[in-house]
Every structure is written in C-alpha cells, then in structure tokens.
C-alpha cells in the first residue's frame, strides 16, 4: 500500500509511539504508588534515572533489546526509545506535579538548549539539548497559547490530529501523485480532512468520554463523603 509515496508501504507511522505512551502511564502509576503523591521530586528523579540509563547505554554500547528476546519483542520495543521518550514524559510529570508556571526563562533555556543540540556533533549533547529544549519550549508555548486564548472555548483536537494525520496524508499524497496535483493542494486537502476527522473524534468520542469520567469520579467522591459523614 502507498508504494509510490515518498514514505512508502506505511499506513500510519505515528502510532508506533502509543505502546511507549502506555508503558509510561503504567510506570507513572507505579511511581505514584511508590510515593509520588507525597514526594514531588520523585518524578524528576525518574526523569534523571531514565536519562542516565540512556546515556550509559550509548556510552557502553548496551544492546537495545535483551539478548535472546523473541523477534516480536525486538520489533515492538527499544530500550533507547523507551528511555529517551520516558525522559520527556517524566519532565512533563515533574512540571505538572510541582505546578510549575510558564515563564520567559523557559523560552530562553529551551532555545539555548536547542541551539546547542543543533551546533553539536556529539550524540549525547544533542540528546541532552533535545530533552531540555523540547520540554521547555513545548511547556512555554503551550501555556502561552492557553493564556492568549483565556476566556475562549477550549477544544482539544491534538489526539485526533495525531491519530488521523498520517494515514490521511498518505492517502491524499497517493491521489495527488496519480492526478498531478501540486504540493500545496496536497497539503491543504490533507490538513482540512485531518481537522474534520479530529473534530469529529473530539466532539463525538473524546469529549463525551472525558465528561462521563469526570461525572463518575464526582459521584464516587460524593458517595464516599456521604458514607463518611453517616458512619459513627
């Protein structure tokens, strides 16, 4: 499928990160259970631990998967990808747990780190720059955008864009190549279709599911409070 496309034989190249995302949520639950609710620094310590594992693996040339692992495991998991992506995840978790506020220094630090990564040929310096730079810039820009739209309705199409963008781009690219459409037409059509499906996903699936979950948790807390008040 899509054999004529520049990125051929791939339907949805974005979904490979989902397994790592799920693994991080499992690890996050474990960290919370181990004391993350009481010790906020634990999330930052996990980010540093994962970074140290990645750096050691690079320095000592550790195998990316355990020796003797089955083929399916090798196809699905990579220690370097797990630890590298995990650092971003736990930096974000540490920011959230510590209730860090967006500030101009994040933009300065993030831009400086990205510039250092861009200017270096050392893989470790590049990775450190990306961890710091991407985390700070995403946090800064995300909150800057939220502050700029304060008081306006907030809808979140990000997950739908993440899920649907790649297959739509692949399909539209194949059609564009066969019909001789320009790159600008291909990009505009891909963007429009992606936003339509992302909006449908948000309004018909994600937003109702989140509302249901919030209502369920609210009712559960209310029942717990009532039972606590009634008990002698």
Tab-separated table of C-alpha atoms in Angstrom:
chain	number	residue	atom	x	y	z
A	1	UNK	CA	0.000	0.000	0.000
A	2	UNK	CA	1.168	3.535	-0.861
A	3	UNK	CA	4.135	2.031	-2.714
A	4	UNK	CA	4.541	5.147	-4.898
A	5	UNK	CA	4.612	7.567	-1.966
A	6	UNK	CA	7.864	9.128	-0.738
A	7	UNK	CA	7.286	7.286	2.573
A	8	UNK	CA	6.165	4.014	1.039
A	9	UNK	CA	4.437	0.917	2.437
A	10	UNK	CA	3.379	2.641	5.668
A	11	UNK	CA	-0.224	3.333	6.662
A	12	UNK	CA	0.192	5.094	9.998
A	13	UNK	CA	3.749	5.835	11.019
A	14	UNK	CA	2.662	7.870	14.062
A	15	UNK	CA	1.150	5.006	16.033
A	16	UNK	CA	4.484	3.422	16.956
A	17	UNK	CA	4.678	5.776	19.965
A	18	UNK	CA	1.419	4.560	21.537
A	19	UNK	CA	2.999	1.475	23.108
A	20	UNK	CA	5.620	3.682	24.751
A	21	UNK	CA	2.933	6.082	25.934
A	22	UNK	CA	1.001	3.229	27.553
A	23	UNK	CA	4.202	1.942	29.163
A	24	UNK	CA	4.829	5.399	30.622
A	25	UNK	CA	1.333	5.551	32.118
A	26	UNK	CA	1.936	2.191	33.791
A	27	UNK	CA	5.266	3.471	35.116
A	28	UNK	CA	3.608	6.712	36.244
A	29	UNK	CA	1.064	4.720	38.266
A	30	UNK	CA	3.925	2.771	39.835
A	31	UNK	CA	5.807	5.960	40.726
A	32	UNK	CA	2.657	7.423	42.256
A	33	UNK	CA	2.113	4.257	44.285
A	34	UNK	CA	5.741	4.308	45.464
A	35	UNK	CA	5.332	7.768	46.940
A	36	UNK	CA	4.999	10.225	44.098
A	37	UNK	CA	1.932	11.803	45.675
A	38	UNK	CA	3.926	12.745	48.773
A	39	UNK	CA	7.375	13.339	47.283
A	40	UNK	CA	7.108	15.594	44.256
A	41	UNK	CA	10.807	15.279	43.479
A	42	UNK	CA	10.303	11.590	42.681
A	43	UNK	CA	9.080	12.423	39.165
A	44	UNK	CA	12.184	14.480	38.403
A	45	UNK	CA	14.349	11.687	39.821
A	46	UNK	CA	12.724	9.209	37.433
A	47	UNK	CA	13.411	11.542	34.516
A	48	UNK	CA	17.064	11.726	35.552
A	49	UNK	CA	17.239	7.958	36.054
A	50	UNK	CA	15.880	7.283	32.561
A	51	UNK	CA	18.298	9.850	31.119
A	52	UNK	CA	21.187	8.152	32.919
A	53	UNK	CA	20.165	4.747	31.542
A	54	UNK	CA	20.050	6.147	28.003
A	55	UNK	CA	23.433	7.849	28.366
A	56	UNK	CA	25.039	4.720	29.838
A	57	UNK	CA	23.545	2.583	27.086
A	58	UNK	CA	25.073	4.884	24.493
A	59	UNK	CA	28.445	5.150	26.231
A	60	UNK	CA	28.784	1.420	26.969
A	61	UNK	CA	27.056	0.287	23.769
A	62	UNK	CA	24.437	-1.787	25.567
A	63	UNK	CA	22.180	-3.927	23.360
A	64	UNK	CA	18.904	-2.215	22.511
A	65	UNK	CA	16.898	-5.320	23.473
A	66	UNK	CA	17.799	-8.227	25.783
A	67	UNK	CA	19.831	-10.992	24.198
A	68	UNK	CA	17.662	-13.902	23.142
A	69	UNK	CA	14.474	-11.824	23.031
A	70	UNK	CA	11.864	-13.105	20.546
A	71	UNK	CA	11.540	-11.401	17.190
A	72	UNK	CA	8.167	-9.825	18.026
A	73	UNK	CA	9.695	-8.206	21.123
A	74	UNK	CA	12.556	-6.770	19.082
A	75	UNK	CA	10.057	-5.370	16.586
A	76	UNK	CA	7.978	-3.688	19.302
A	77	UNK	CA	10.393	-2.426	21.927
A	78	UNK	CA	13.624	-0.475	22.064
A	79	UNK	CA	15.321	0.384	25.349
A	80	UNK	CA	16.793	3.568	23.927
A	81	UNK	CA	13.452	4.751	22.594
A	82	UNK	CA	11.711	3.811	25.858
A	83	UNK	CA	14.197	5.728	27.993
A	84	UNK	CA	14.528	8.666	25.595
A	85	UNK	CA	10.779	9.216	25.321
A	86	UNK	CA	10.367	8.496	29.029
A	87	UNK	CA	12.568	11.453	29.933
A	88	UNK	CA	10.184	13.835	28.151
A	89	UNK	CA	7.212	12.166	29.843
A	90	UNK	CA	8.601	12.465	33.362
A	91	UNK	CA	9.879	16.006	32.847
A	92	UNK	CA	6.288	16.902	31.995
A	93	UNK	CA	5.050	14.907	35.003
A	94	UNK	CA	7.515	16.730	37.265
A	95	UNK	CA	6.352	20.103	35.921
A	96	UNK	CA	2.717	19.156	36.479
A	97	UNK	CA	3.288	17.732	39.971
A	98	UNK	CA	5.263	20.789	41.072
A	99	UNK	CA	2.677	23.108	39.474
A	100	UNK	CA	5.405	24.880	37.503
A	101	UNK	CA	4.222	28.037	35.772
A	102	UNK	CA	5.292	29.060	32.301
A	103	UNK	CA	7.890	31.839	32.333
A	104	UNK	CA	10.150	33.615	29.870
A	105	UNK	CA	13.235	31.808	31.210
A	106	UNK	CA	11.828	28.572	29.766
A	107	UNK	CA	11.897	30.054	26.279
A	108	UNK	CA	15.479	31.267	26.769
A	109	UNK	CA	16.663	27.955	28.227
A	110	UNK	CA	14.777	25.936	25.623
A	111	UNK	CA	16.090	27.943	22.688
A	112	UNK	CA	19.647	27.797	24.066
A	113	UNK	CA	19.448	24.029	24.546
A	114	UNK	CA	18.106	23.502	21.031
A	115	UNK	CA	20.837	25.727	19.614
A	116	UNK	CA	23.453	23.689	21.497
A	117	UNK	CA	21.972	20.487	20.104
A	118	UNK	CA	21.961	21.953	16.607
A	119	UNK	CA	25.579	23.044	16.879
A	120	UNK	CA	26.987	19.806	18.316
A	121	UNK	CA	28.108	16.603	16.636
A	122	UNK	CA	28.102	14.616	19.905
A	123	UNK	CA	25.053	12.332	20.181
A	124	UNK	CA	24.847	12.794	23.954
A	125	UNK	CA	24.982	16.583	23.776
A	126	UNK	CA	22.330	16.520	21.058
A	127	UNK	CA	20.051	14.302	23.145
A	128	UNK	CA	20.507	16.388	26.299
A	129	UNK	CA	19.762	19.520	24.297
A	130	UNK	CA	16.619	17.956	22.878
A	131	UNK	CA	15.380	16.792	26.279
A	132	UNK	CA	15.793	20.235	27.814
A	133	UNK	CA	14.940	22.288	24.738
A	134	UNK	CA	11.839	20.450	23.563
A	135	UNK	CA	10.433	20.114	27.095
A	136	UNK	CA	10.887	23.796	27.930
A	137	UNK	CA	9.655	25.103	24.578
A	138	UNK	CA	6.580	22.850	24.472
A	139	UNK	CA	5.665	23.839	28.031
A	140	UNK	CA	6.263	27.539	27.380
A	141	UNK	CA	4.386	27.667	24.066
A	142	UNK	CA	1.538	25.503	25.356
A	143	UNK	CA	0.854	27.790	28.309
A	144	UNK	CA	1.483	30.901	26.239
A	145	UNK	CA	-1.190	29.748	23.815
A	146	UNK	CA	-3.559	28.969	26.659
A	147	UNK	CA	-3.046	32.396	28.201
A	148	UNK	CA	-3.545	34.061	24.815
A	149	UNK	CA	-6.932	32.372	24.429
A	150	UNK	CA	-8.085	32.780	28.027
A	151	UNK	CA	-11.847	33.143	28.230
A	152	UNK	CA	-12.441	31.439	24.893
A	153	UNK	CA	-13.814	27.904	24.435
A	154	UNK	CA	-11.049	25.317	24.688
A	155	UNK	CA	-11.325	22.356	22.374
A	156	UNK	CA	-8.526	19.829	22.040
A	157	UNK	CA	-8.066	18.311	18.587
A	158	UNK	CA	-4.483	17.210	19.239
A	159	UNK	CA	-5.083	13.491	19.714
A	160	UNK	CA	-7.303	13.245	16.668
A	161	UNK	CA	-4.664	15.021	14.595
A	162	UNK	CA	-2.059	12.605	15.932
A	163	UNK	CA	-4.168	9.554	15.072
A	164	UNK	CA	-5.527	10.562	11.663
A	165	UNK	CA	-2.938	12.886	10.109
A	166	UNK	CA	-0.513	10.265	8.822
A	167	UNK	CA	-2.965	7.939	7.011
A	168	UNK	CA	-4.802	10.925	5.526
A	169	UNK	CA	-1.536	12.423	4.298
A	170	UNK	CA	-0.548	9.103	2.779
A	171	UNK	CA	-3.889	8.669	1.017
A	172	UNK	CA	-4.019	12.248	-0.271
A	173	UNK	CA	-0.387	12.022	-1.402
A	174	UNK	CA	-1.139	8.916	-3.444
A	175	UNK	CA	-4.160	10.595	-5.056
A	176	UNK	CA	-2.180	13.785	-5.689
A	177	UNK	CA	0.651	11.889	-7.358
A	178	UNK	CA	-1.736	9.975	-9.611
A	179	UNK	CA	-3.654	13.114	-10.640
A	180	UNK	CA	-0.758	15.540	-10.833
A	181	UNK	CA	-1.952	17.829	-8.045
A	182	UNK	CA	0.547	20.308	-6.618
A	183	UNK	CA	2.155	20.019	-3.191
A	184	UNK	CA	0.161	22.995	-1.895
A	185	UNK	CA	-3.127	21.313	-2.889
A	186	UNK	CA	-1.985	18.079	-1.272
A	187	UNK	CA	-1.065	19.855	1.970
A	188	UNK	CA	-4.249	21.935	2.122
A	189	UNK	CA	-6.516	18.955	1.462
A	190	UNK	CA	-4.649	16.797	3.991
A	191	UNK	CA	-4.923	19.487	6.651
A	192	UNK	CA	-8.631	20.069	6.045
A	193	UNK	CA	-9.544	16.372	6.158
A	194	UNK	CA	-7.391	15.810	9.238
A	195	UNK	CA	-9.044	18.656	11.132
A	196	UNK	CA	-12.522	17.415	10.191
A	197	UNK	CA	-11.818	13.910	11.499
A	198	UNK	CA	-10.010	15.260	14.567
A	199	UNK	CA	-13.014	17.468	15.377
A	200	UNK	CA	-15.378	14.518	14.952
A	201	UNK	CA	-13.188	12.449	17.262
A	202	UNK	CA	-13.106	15.202	19.878
A	203	UNK	CA	-16.789	16.132	19.909
A	204	UNK	CA	-18.257	12.644	19.447
A	205	UNK	CA	-15.794	10.422	21.307
A	206	UNK	CA	-13.132	12.085	23.440
A	207	UNK	CA	-15.082	14.986	24.983
A	208	UNK	CA	-18.120	12.837	25.936
A	209	UNK	CA	-15.793	10.180	27.379
A	210	UNK	CA	-13.950	12.761	29.481
A	211	UNK	CA	-17.235	14.256	30.685
A	212	UNK	CA	-18.509	10.788	31.617
A	213	UNK	CA	-15.315	10.065	33.552
A	214	UNK	CA	-15.438	13.379	35.425
A	215	UNK	CA	-19.097	12.849	36.352
A	216	UNK	CA	-18.393	9.294	37.505
A	217	UNK	CA	-15.492	10.428	39.684
A	218	UNK	CA	-17.559	13.310	41.089
A	219	UNK	CA	-20.396	10.959	42.034
A	220	UNK	CA	-17.946	8.487	43.555
A	221	UNK	CA	-16.357	11.187	45.718
A	222	UNK	CA	-19.796	12.430	46.749
A	223	UNK	CA	-20.876	8.924	47.794
A	224	UNK	CA	-17.629	8.457	49.730
A	225	UNK	CA	-18.139	11.776	51.512
A	226	UNK	CA	-21.741	10.912	52.388
A	227	UNK	CA	-20.831	7.463	53.704
A	228	UNK	CA	-18.055	9.010	55.795
A	229	UNK	CA	-20.445	11.569	57.248
A	230	UNK	CA	-23.074	8.929	58.099
A	231	UNK	CA	-20.723	6.415	59.721
A	232	UNK	CA	-20.322	6.889	63.508
